[in-house]
XYZ file of C-alpha atoms in Angstrom:
748
model
C 32.865 110.596 218.685
C 34.446 111.002 215.273
C 35.501 113.876 213.065
C 33.460 115.061 210.082
C 36.480 115.412 207.844
C 34.678 116.969 204.876
C 32.992 119.596 207.033
C 36.213 120.425 208.855
C 38.129 120.838 205.597
C 35.586 123.395 204.441
C 35.944 125.359 207.688
C 39.715 125.293 208.099
C 41.628 128.406 207.162
C 44.622 128.178 204.881
C 46.896 128.684 207.871
C 45.155 125.965 209.868
C 45.411 123.467 207.029
C 49.114 124.222 206.720
C 49.568 123.802 210.478
C 48.097 120.305 210.326
C 50.812 119.172 207.907
C 53.450 119.712 210.616
C 53.258 118.399 214.155
C 52.891 120.593 217.213
C 55.794 119.048 219.134
C 58.196 116.116 219.006
C 55.568 113.386 219.424
C 52.254 115.141 218.758
C 50.230 116.194 215.755
C 48.900 119.753 215.653
C 45.490 120.473 217.183
C 43.012 123.054 215.936
C 41.221 124.006 219.140
C 38.782 126.337 217.378
C 37.224 123.390 215.554
C 37.669 120.738 218.231
C 40.451 118.893 216.403
C 42.634 117.240 219.064
C 46.279 116.331 218.906
C 47.299 112.672 219.000
C 50.556 111.108 220.159
C 52.892 108.912 218.154
C 55.950 107.142 219.502
C 58.753 104.756 218.660
C 58.050 101.138 219.389
C 59.144 98.457 216.928
C 59.841 96.046 219.823
C 58.605 98.063 222.793
C 57.063 101.455 223.386
C 59.168 104.534 223.984
C 56.241 106.773 224.850
C 57.084 110.209 226.230
C 53.857 111.978 227.224
C 54.328 115.725 227.085
C 57.037 117.433 225.122
C 59.768 114.775 225.343
C 63.467 115.539 225.368
C 65.248 117.407 222.608
C 65.891 114.319 220.476
C 63.267 112.033 221.942
C 65.712 109.520 223.432
C 65.084 109.710 227.183
C 62.429 109.706 229.868
C 60.094 107.164 228.315
C 57.428 105.293 230.260
C 58.246 101.765 231.441
C 57.264 99.271 228.757
C 57.827 95.645 227.858
C 60.966 95.225 225.789
C 60.167 92.416 223.372
C 62.840 90.719 221.232
C 64.317 92.950 218.551
C 63.310 92.392 214.939
C 66.489 90.499 214.072
C 65.640 88.085 216.877
C 61.904 87.569 216.470
C 62.283 87.226 212.693
C 64.072 83.963 213.410
C 60.821 82.586 214.792
C 59.434 82.474 211.231
C 56.059 82.790 212.950
C 53.706 85.585 211.826
C 51.198 84.494 214.471
C 53.781 85.159 217.200
C 54.328 88.615 215.712
C 50.567 89.117 215.767
C 50.392 88.297 219.488
C 53.304 90.617 220.247
C 51.545 93.308 218.221
C 48.390 92.916 220.282
C 50.424 93.297 223.483
C 52.195 96.388 222.141
C 48.830 97.882 221.243
C 47.477 97.338 224.743
C 50.499 99.123 226.200
C 49.891 101.936 223.716
C 46.257 102.186 224.776
C 47.350 102.428 228.411
C 49.584 105.363 227.455
C 46.882 107.026 225.264
C 49.267 106.534 222.352
C 47.654 106.500 218.905
C 50.408 105.363 216.526
C 53.393 103.081 217.091
C 56.312 103.956 214.810
C 57.157 100.548 213.436
C 57.805 97.921 212.257
C 61.041 98.454 210.358
C 61.088 96.208 207.301
C 64.158 97.350 205.378
C 66.280 94.654 203.776
C 69.556 93.519 205.285
C 71.653 94.430 202.285
C 74.901 94.332 204.281
C 75.720 92.712 207.627
C 77.298 96.050 208.594
C 74.146 98.187 208.709
C 73.974 99.701 212.186
C 70.216 99.202 212.444
C 70.084 95.588 211.296
C 68.805 94.631 214.747
C 65.662 96.656 213.942
C 65.002 94.866 210.648
C 63.638 91.402 209.943
C 65.462 89.803 207.067
C 67.511 89.800 203.886
C 64.471 88.333 202.128
C 61.493 90.514 201.133
C 58.933 87.719 201.258
C 59.793 86.740 204.826
C 59.969 90.375 205.955
C 56.584 91.072 204.406
C 54.848 88.119 206.054
C 56.298 88.929 209.474
C 55.422 92.594 209.008
C 51.828 91.684 208.202
C 51.671 89.737 211.464
C 52.731 92.587 213.731
C 50.771 95.265 211.851
C 47.586 93.207 211.996
C 48.161 92.562 215.693
C 48.652 96.210 216.589
C 45.867 97.599 214.434
C 43.365 94.970 215.596
C 43.363 96.840 218.911
C 42.618 100.268 217.479
C 46.205 101.538 217.451
C 48.038 102.563 214.285
C 51.380 101.543 212.854
C 54.016 103.331 210.807
C 55.819 100.937 208.483
C 59.355 102.170 207.870
C 61.707 103.273 206.362
C 60.390 103.806 202.825
C 62.603 103.167 200.878
C 66.107 101.764 200.228
C 67.275 102.836 203.696
C 69.906 100.154 204.240
C 72.740 101.958 205.975
C 73.422 104.577 208.624
C 76.502 106.134 207.010
C 75.547 109.619 205.782
C 71.940 108.453 205.978
C 70.371 111.927 205.719
C 72.188 112.798 202.499
C 73.256 109.612 200.752
C 71.781 108.892 197.325
C 70.845 105.211 197.018
C 71.195 104.490 193.316
C 69.120 101.384 192.587
C 67.729 100.101 189.293
C 63.958 99.790 189.140
C 63.879 96.019 188.869
C 65.924 95.670 192.058
C 63.636 98.111 193.847
C 60.557 96.251 192.673
C 61.823 92.758 193.509
C 63.900 93.363 196.660
C 63.358 96.690 198.415
C 59.645 97.407 197.845
C 57.793 94.054 198.076
C 57.578 93.938 201.879
C 55.965 97.398 201.882
C 53.639 96.325 199.075
C 52.617 93.163 200.910
C 51.754 95.003 204.125
C 49.906 97.798 202.323
C 47.799 95.471 200.174
C 47.068 93.071 203.033
C 46.344 95.275 206.029
C 46.575 98.986 205.125
C 48.867 100.375 207.838
C 47.670 103.722 209.172
C 50.921 105.373 208.142
C 54.072 104.799 206.105
C 57.274 106.529 207.217
C 59.551 107.816 204.475
C 63.292 107.469 204.898
C 66.079 110.031 205.205
C 68.037 109.090 202.100
C 67.691 109.979 198.458
C 66.547 107.318 196.005
C 67.954 107.797 192.520
C 68.632 111.480 193.052
C 65.502 112.567 194.931
C 65.041 112.583 198.706
C 62.442 110.021 199.723
C 60.363 112.814 201.249
C 60.296 114.645 197.889
C 60.022 111.642 195.608
C 56.660 111.615 193.767
C 57.436 108.296 192.082
C 57.857 106.612 195.474
C 55.167 108.414 197.452
C 52.458 108.839 194.837
C 53.000 106.709 191.722
C 54.083 103.520 193.466
C 52.746 103.773 197.006
C 49.344 105.335 196.418
C 48.475 104.656 192.796
C 49.978 101.179 192.355
C 49.944 99.705 195.869
C 46.681 101.448 196.785
C 47.898 102.956 200.050
C 45.091 104.969 201.634
C 46.800 106.195 204.794
C 49.182 108.974 205.785
C 52.818 109.394 204.799
C 54.902 110.764 207.663
C 58.529 111.752 207.486
C 61.232 110.122 209.499
C 62.175 112.576 212.213
C 64.083 115.288 210.360
C 63.737 113.810 206.858
C 61.992 116.840 205.293
C 64.502 119.101 203.584
C 62.165 121.209 201.414
C 58.622 121.343 202.756
C 56.727 122.503 199.665
C 58.248 119.996 197.192
C 57.641 117.293 199.808
C 53.966 118.236 200.055
C 53.703 118.233 196.284
C 55.341 114.785 196.086
C 52.940 113.184 198.559
C 54.343 113.713 202.071
C 51.439 114.460 204.424
C 53.022 115.080 207.815
C 56.406 116.509 208.728
C 57.858 115.331 212.048
C 59.142 116.795 214.230
C 57.672 120.169 213.284
C 59.898 122.870 211.874
C 57.912 125.725 213.376
C 56.947 128.238 212.191
C 59.047 127.851 209.071
C 57.344 124.883 207.362
C 53.687 125.978 207.767
C 54.641 129.494 206.693
C 56.337 128.116 203.564
C 53.241 126.085 202.696
C 50.945 129.103 203.120
C 53.223 131.307 201.026
C 53.450 128.684 198.268
C 49.665 128.391 198.027
C 49.250 132.165 197.978
C 51.904 132.474 195.253
C 50.295 129.757 193.127
C 53.303 127.462 193.564
C 51.305 124.824 195.452
C 47.782 123.927 194.419
C 45.476 124.291 197.413
C 43.869 120.995 196.424
C 47.222 119.346 197.144
C 47.275 120.977 200.581
C 43.697 119.820 201.129
C 44.762 116.241 200.366
C 47.624 116.512 202.875
C 45.349 118.004 205.549
C 42.684 115.389 204.865
C 45.201 112.576 205.491
C 46.099 114.130 208.851
C 42.440 114.581 209.826
C 41.655 110.987 208.902
C 44.598 109.782 210.997
C 43.488 111.904 213.952
C 39.959 110.564 213.540
C 41.243 106.985 213.822
C 43.749 107.780 216.558
C 41.565 109.854 218.888
C 39.769 106.724 220.055
C 42.538 106.051 222.599
C 42.680 109.588 224.034
C 40.026 109.168 226.702
C 40.898 105.585 227.642
C 41.707 104.703 231.227
C 43.263 101.294 230.656
C 46.283 99.419 231.952
C 48.342 96.478 230.754
C 49.397 93.285 232.453
C 53.155 93.685 232.785
C 53.704 90.120 234.015
C 51.667 88.630 231.208
C 53.569 90.655 228.624
C 56.869 89.685 230.216
C 55.881 86.026 229.898
C 55.044 86.614 226.235
C 58.403 88.327 225.755
C 60.118 85.286 227.264
C 58.236 82.860 225.041
C 58.956 85.016 221.988
C 62.652 85.206 222.829
C 62.851 81.435 223.284
C 61.132 80.823 219.943
C 63.618 83.223 218.334
C 66.709 81.303 219.468
C 68.548 79.517 216.655
C 70.562 76.415 217.488
C 73.511 76.565 215.102
C 75.657 73.688 216.354
C 75.039 70.787 218.733
C 77.835 68.247 218.484
C 77.266 64.989 220.349
C 73.851 66.365 221.374
C 75.448 68.230 224.251
C 72.235 70.227 224.469
C 69.902 70.212 226.227
C 72.002 70.180 229.381
C 71.192 67.343 231.740
C 69.615 68.162 235.076
C 72.181 68.058 237.861
C 75.077 68.954 235.562
C 77.975 70.851 237.120
C 77.722 74.004 235.063
C 79.988 77.017 234.923
C 78.627 80.205 233.402
C 81.249 82.486 231.938
C 80.867 85.893 230.349
C 80.012 89.352 231.633
C 76.956 89.325 229.377
C 75.486 86.613 231.628
C 75.064 89.038 234.522
C 75.124 92.345 232.618
C 72.725 91.489 229.841
C 72.620 93.217 226.494
C 69.096 92.622 225.307
C 68.216 95.513 222.968
C 69.776 97.933 220.522
C 70.563 101.591 220.978
C 69.002 104.656 219.387
C 65.375 105.436 218.705
C 64.176 101.918 219.554
C 65.651 101.847 223.059
C 63.010 100.825 225.593
C 62.747 101.522 229.332
C 61.944 97.909 230.333
C 59.459 96.936 233.037
C 62.042 94.471 234.369
C 65.103 92.588 233.107
C 66.137 88.974 233.540
C 69.775 87.942 233.286
C 70.980 84.552 232.110
C 73.077 83.855 235.195
C 70.158 84.112 237.618
C 67.876 82.160 235.300
C 70.402 79.354 234.789
C 70.818 79.116 238.558
C 67.049 78.871 238.877
C 67.052 76.060 236.329
C 70.130 74.100 237.436
C 70.759 75.034 241.047
C 74.332 75.834 242.058
C 76.187 77.367 239.121
C 79.661 78.863 239.289
C 80.430 82.099 237.459
C 83.332 84.081 236.076
C 83.141 87.264 234.060
C 85.914 86.193 231.684
C 86.199 89.551 229.940
C 85.298 93.176 230.351
C 82.790 95.140 228.320
C 84.165 98.533 227.402
C 86.821 98.532 230.133
C 89.257 95.743 229.294
C 92.013 96.704 231.724
C 91.380 93.675 233.989
C 91.014 91.151 231.177
C 94.091 89.106 232.003
C 92.926 88.474 235.563
C 89.342 87.844 234.435
C 90.561 85.329 231.875
C 92.636 83.469 234.483
C 89.639 83.296 236.804
C 87.489 81.961 233.980
C 90.010 79.202 233.238
C 89.937 78.050 236.873
C 86.135 78.052 236.976
C 85.891 76.217 233.649
C 88.361 73.534 234.676
C 86.270 72.655 237.730
C 82.999 72.324 235.802
C 81.484 69.527 233.785
C 80.093 71.879 231.135
C 80.714 75.549 230.414
C 78.047 77.928 229.166
C 79.802 80.990 227.797
C 78.010 84.147 226.668
C 79.816 86.319 224.166
C 78.617 88.951 221.729
C 78.629 92.535 220.591
C 78.782 95.385 223.108
C 76.229 98.139 222.669
C 78.938 100.479 221.434
C 79.527 98.200 218.438
C 76.084 98.489 216.815
C 73.520 101.236 216.993
C 71.374 103.598 215.025
C 73.538 106.426 213.722
C 76.578 104.499 212.485
C 77.464 101.333 210.623
C 79.875 98.658 211.705
C 83.215 98.442 209.928
C 83.719 94.690 210.434
C 81.868 91.551 211.551
C 84.314 90.377 214.187
C 83.586 89.675 217.822
C 85.687 91.613 220.357
C 89.234 90.235 220.581
C 89.140 89.974 224.376
C 86.064 87.749 224.214
C 87.646 85.483 221.609
C 90.800 85.227 223.737
C 88.693 84.285 226.757
C 86.815 81.638 224.749
C 90.030 80.033 223.508
C 91.449 79.938 227.029
C 88.268 78.426 228.454
C 88.162 75.837 225.688
C 91.715 74.794 226.558
C 90.559 74.166 230.125
C 87.280 72.391 229.306
C 86.331 70.665 226.075
C 82.582 70.897 226.709
C 81.805 74.529 225.904
C 78.385 75.836 224.893
C 78.595 79.300 223.355
C 75.582 81.605 223.526
C 75.759 84.567 221.147
C 74.286 87.933 222.126
C 74.222 90.232 219.111
C 71.861 92.226 216.946
C 73.734 91.657 213.693
C 75.522 88.641 212.288
C 79.146 88.063 213.277
C 82.030 86.053 211.881
C 82.205 82.694 213.642
C 85.472 81.267 212.350
C 87.124 81.836 215.744
C 84.129 80.449 217.613
C 82.977 77.241 215.924
C 86.174 75.182 216.454
C 86.136 76.037 220.160
C 82.513 75.243 220.963
C 80.650 71.959 221.189
C 77.382 73.857 220.715
C 76.541 77.342 219.475
C 73.269 79.076 220.298
C 72.309 82.325 218.525
C 70.197 84.233 221.069
C 70.287 87.639 219.339
C 69.068 90.653 221.321
C 66.141 88.886 222.882
C 64.497 91.627 224.913
C 64.011 91.961 228.646
C 63.255 88.244 229.133
C 66.181 86.978 227.073
C 67.948 85.555 230.122
C 65.017 83.307 230.939
C 64.616 82.303 227.310
C 68.271 81.228 227.145
C 67.806 79.097 230.273
C 64.613 77.589 228.838
C 66.399 76.497 225.662
C 69.580 75.230 227.312
C 67.593 73.208 229.859
C 65.331 71.690 227.212
C 62.190 73.292 228.601
C 61.898 74.819 225.120
C 62.978 72.946 222.014
C 64.628 75.569 219.771
C 62.673 76.185 216.574
C 64.327 79.367 215.326
C 65.573 79.527 211.753
C 67.985 82.126 210.406
C 66.250 85.034 208.693
C 69.623 86.020 207.233
C 72.674 84.149 206.022
C 75.830 84.026 208.133
C 78.856 84.372 205.825
C 82.323 83.166 206.672
C 83.756 86.604 205.921
C 82.476 90.089 205.311
C 84.199 90.003 201.926
C 81.866 87.203 200.821
C 78.820 89.467 201.036
C 77.648 90.737 197.654
C 77.438 94.371 198.796
C 81.051 94.405 199.989
C 82.482 96.537 197.170
C 79.525 98.935 197.192
C 78.909 99.564 200.894
C 78.523 102.211 202.238
C 79.538 104.209 199.160
C 81.269 107.552 199.120
C 80.820 111.126 197.981
C 77.186 110.971 199.158
C 76.363 108.138 196.745
C 75.880 104.418 197.354
C 75.434 102.238 194.278
C 73.496 99.024 194.672
C 75.803 97.308 192.216
C 74.865 93.804 193.340
C 71.310 94.406 192.147
C 68.935 91.579 193.063
C 71.678 89.452 194.524
C 71.629 90.318 198.207
C 71.833 87.756 201.000
C 71.378 84.145 199.952
C 70.570 85.243 196.416
C 74.151 86.482 196.097
C 75.814 83.563 197.861
C 73.887 81.067 195.733
C 74.606 82.862 192.456
C 78.365 82.856 193.110
C 78.435 79.366 194.689
C 79.911 80.904 197.828
C 80.108 78.714 200.893
C 78.597 80.239 204.026
C 78.950 79.461 207.709
C 75.179 79.022 208.038
C 72.667 79.418 205.214
C 69.435 81.393 205.175
C 66.674 79.441 206.903
C 69.059 77.217 208.895
C 68.347 76.018 212.420
C 68.731 72.797 214.410
C 66.330 71.130 216.826
C 66.454 68.686 219.732
C 64.305 66.360 217.649
C 64.415 65.115 214.052
C 61.966 65.879 211.266
C 61.309 64.182 207.955
C 59.446 65.594 204.969
C 57.842 63.511 202.245
C 55.004 63.218 199.732
C 55.521 66.505 197.931
C 52.694 67.399 195.576
C 52.219 70.542 193.489
C 48.814 71.324 191.976
C 48.741 74.177 189.458
C 45.568 76.132 188.728
C 44.544 79.287 186.894
C 46.532 80.938 184.138
C 48.996 83.717 183.564
C 46.678 85.252 180.983
C 43.834 85.535 183.493
C 46.199 86.733 186.209
C 45.166 83.973 188.616
C 47.987 81.472 188.218
C 48.425 79.560 191.479
C 50.223 76.513 192.801
C 49.206 74.591 195.910
C 52.206 72.870 197.487
C 51.503 70.058 199.933
C 54.032 68.054 201.904
C 53.914 65.682 204.857
C 56.053 66.581 207.870
C 56.848 63.984 210.518
C 58.520 64.276 213.907
C 60.600 61.113 214.032
C 62.579 62.181 217.086
C 62.075 61.802 220.845
C 60.618 65.171 221.855
C 57.988 67.644 220.702
C 59.205 70.365 218.393
C 58.361 72.718 215.547
C 59.612 72.555 211.975
C 59.592 75.336 209.383
C 58.711 74.039 205.921
C 60.334 76.348 203.383
C 59.213 76.563 199.749
C 61.502 78.048 197.109
C 60.815 78.707 193.429
C 63.461 78.386 190.727
C 63.069 79.508 187.116
C 65.011 76.865 185.206
C 65.572 78.957 182.074
C 64.987 82.700 181.973
C 65.637 85.442 179.468
C 66.860 87.737 182.259
C 69.182 87.237 185.192
C 67.223 85.649 188.044
C 68.307 84.374 191.456
C 69.027 80.659 191.656
C 66.015 80.280 193.953
C 63.758 82.523 195.992
C 61.683 81.921 199.101
C 58.021 82.158 198.139
C 56.239 80.373 200.969
C 56.705 78.783 204.378
C 54.745 77.222 207.209
C 55.664 76.483 210.813
C 54.181 73.316 212.236
C 54.404 71.976 215.818
C 54.489 68.189 216.179
C 54.534 65.715 219.031
C 56.959 62.765 218.826
C 55.724 60.346 216.187
C 53.176 62.805 214.816
C 52.803 63.551 211.103
C 50.850 66.323 209.464
C 50.185 67.482 205.940
C 51.239 71.077 205.380
C 49.886 73.269 202.580
C 51.605 76.339 201.157
C 49.882 78.373 198.454
C 51.860 80.236 195.812
C 50.287 83.009 193.745
C 51.277 84.369 190.343
C 53.805 86.778 191.840
C 55.793 83.785 193.108
C 56.775 83.047 189.492
C 57.111 86.625 188.252
C 59.900 89.080 187.682
C 59.755 92.804 186.981
C 60.336 93.542 183.296
C 62.042 96.867 182.831
C 61.322 96.625 179.103
C 57.573 96.298 179.656
C 57.321 98.168 182.954
C 55.270 95.467 184.667
C 55.404 92.100 186.422
C 55.643 89.208 183.960
C 55.747 85.417 184.020
C 57.884 83.777 181.373
C 56.697 80.522 179.880
C 58.779 77.492 180.719
C 59.734 75.080 183.486
C 59.901 76.061 187.134
C 61.244 73.990 189.995
C 59.385 73.940 193.321
C 61.952 73.081 196.002
C 60.988 72.222 199.584
C 63.112 71.617 202.623
C 64.597 72.853 205.886
C 66.706 75.761 204.627
C 67.927 77.371 201.422
C 70.672 74.760 200.938
C 68.809 71.698 202.155
C 65.909 71.225 199.746
C 65.524 67.471 199.183
C 62.023 67.589 197.705
C 61.562 68.990 194.205
C 58.899 69.057 191.518
C 59.164 70.617 188.077
C 56.077 72.294 186.664
C 55.550 73.731 183.193
C 53.882 77.114 182.952
C 52.314 78.440 179.786
C 52.402 82.200 179.370
C 52.135 84.807 176.620
C 55.343 86.025 175.050
C 57.047 88.746 177.053
C 59.178 89.908 174.160
C 58.754 93.640 173.530
C 57.094 94.705 170.260
C 59.395 94.419 167.262
C 60.672 97.730 165.905
C 63.320 98.862 163.461
C 65.693 99.034 166.425
C 65.041 95.422 167.475
C 68.041 93.204 166.877
C 68.435 90.460 164.300
C 68.256 87.921 167.143
C 64.983 89.440 168.385
C 63.400 89.347 164.917
C 64.556 85.762 164.416
C 63.199 84.706 167.832
C 59.748 85.934 166.802
C 58.055 83.331 164.614
C 56.083 85.865 162.576
C 59.016 88.264 162.444
C 61.268 85.572 161.006
C 58.628 84.617 158.412
C 58.336 88.231 157.319
C 62.102 88.509 156.871
C 62.224 85.362 154.763
C 59.347 86.621 152.640
C 60.929 90.045 152.143
C 64.256 88.665 150.995
C 62.917 85.771 148.894
C 63.676 87.667 145.686
C 66.753 89.391 147.079
C 70.398 88.583 146.835
C 71.053 87.565 150.426
C 69.033 86.382 153.418
C 71.201 87.081 156.502
C 69.131 84.731 158.690
C 70.230 81.693 156.649
C 73.921 82.212 157.402
C 74.544 80.960 160.961
C 78.125 82.220 161.023
C 77.020 85.675 159.906
C 74.169 85.746 162.429
C 76.624 85.034 165.240
C 78.427 88.247 164.267
C 75.532 90.562 163.389
C 72.827 89.058 165.623
C 73.055 91.816 168.235
C 72.806 94.570 165.635
C 69.528 96.507 165.299
C 67.777 95.781 162.015
C 67.945 99.506 161.218
C 71.748 99.281 161.274
C 71.688 96.230 159.046
C 69.384 98.009 156.591
C 72.087 100.628 155.980
C 74.641 98.036 154.841
C 75.163 97.471 151.133
C 74.544 93.967 149.867
C 71.572 93.325 152.165
C 68.201 93.074 150.468
C 66.401 94.571 153.495
C 66.699 98.318 153.067
C 65.037 100.978 155.243
C 61.847 101.089 153.160
C 61.509 97.329 153.307
C 62.173 97.330 157.055
C 59.514 99.983 157.665
C 56.987 97.803 155.845
C 58.051 94.760 157.893
C 57.491 96.646 161.137
C 54.089 97.861 159.940
C 53.019 94.351 158.935
C 54.274 92.826 162.224
C 52.288 95.355 164.226
C 49.230 94.675 162.089
C 49.508 91.007 163.069
């Protein structure tokens, strides 16, 4: 059964249409029983459902149904595997169907502007291309099973500090190139059922009341055809929000918001056609979402747990492996140290917190893999009163072992929705325990458990190997054991750079702002774009990750087709990848584009394509990555559109953003992107235009002085508008002459 949306719109009263634009309770849309319009349920679930059938608690944080807790976004992004995200999405959708849940509120695809953002564990990457491709994977997976998604948080929601009021002041080019592309990619590729607007202001207007964001860009330019829902509590003025393009307010502000909408229509302050458009979007969402309401389905909890374990293992990033200490040999005398080994932290706090179906811990799983394993807590989490005794015990246990596996990381209290971190340091008691253990045993393998990047200067010198396990979900313990034992060859690659210090990050002086304003002063140069532009050394670069095998890449070829003029410029990049090591493994081929000479500031290089390929020992395979015209483009604020500038571009291929041994230079022909010449164009701009320069020379041929022939003078006056120059005595180009030049140039 489906809804006849047109017929229903004609039958709905004004009050009923207004009621549809607010929910009926915390997790439900509003029904209209008179016309047989049901309510549907939505729920949090970026990495696991938090479904609360019924009314839910007062802030929607407790009492959720048991669900599989998959790796958090910061973890699974390191898989660089959209197909894995697709499979996780399918599993999430089946759990939603079993709960009669219509829309999963996720994924979160905001950029990691600063390592301090409290919700970084919910977001994929510092790079918009990678975030967009991973987002497409999970959205396609969920929606392939008849369940909707809500891609969030739109837009420029990159901090928790004062998040409901802060004004993110971002120039348009930075928005277009960094903070909007992942949304654009998902919308144009797979049309998510809903987009969730963010709490914050963007350039002075709340996202929920921002017509440029919600209508001009999202609907008219990106072609979004679904529903825009507010983040929970992000509607501050219901009528302006409706006018701007916000369809559904959640949770409902009853009866205030519907009453305001009705009154505005009756007073002529809100066109009823606008209300009809908002109500239509809700009806169309309900029509798609009501298909799960009558289902009597279940999900295979064990199968999903196994998928969660595989996903967590593929998300692990091997950062250091001196002397190939990993994988650990069978029969090794292993000591496991760290409270996190038996009291796992596997997910973040806040709206994404899942009630897991079961939880594995690393200690039990390492014992299952290696047999007898000794253990010491080493440090306390929260309560540190017994740390001295715990540290002494850890030293004794470490001294008696052949190899130490030590789990350290961030306690839940250190990172969560609702607040930002103030530093990137690991807890001092954990660092003290690590140093003491290292003094007792030189063979230490550190496993990191954290949702956000941390400073590693106090870790790397004291560890033979370092494994970044992130917040890997309910099966993280098993995944850690699988990687350390060699059952799984780590193939994770960093989806964000790891700086040496917080101060090295480009947002440092502008995060989190003050006086309700945060200025994105670093512009385009977030993450590796910033570190590369300033030649800043990092602990581990974007895209980095080691393996238990060795890969070689060769035979790079780049074939260019199409044209900028036709809008179909493309480049097909092919490379051969070989596994020249002893075990099977997976390599991530990363393709970056570099504009060798640009008229505007551009990043040194930008990720524009990647492919993950699994290879047996001795196997080689040709990998193809296709680049489209956008891969070479930048947003021109002068022209208000995407442009490609003629010239040479470098295609760089390798293992991470600072290991790109293969390179080809291609020449791209493109129309001029110079803005039309006017009286206010500078001398330099007129001289750079071949016809403009010819017109100047012609106009002054009979005059006393041609300024363009005097190089020394041009160096002084070159940045002056021609209209300013025309006012100077002694120049043969006066205002009348200049007006004629402009007219003739336009006629050309």
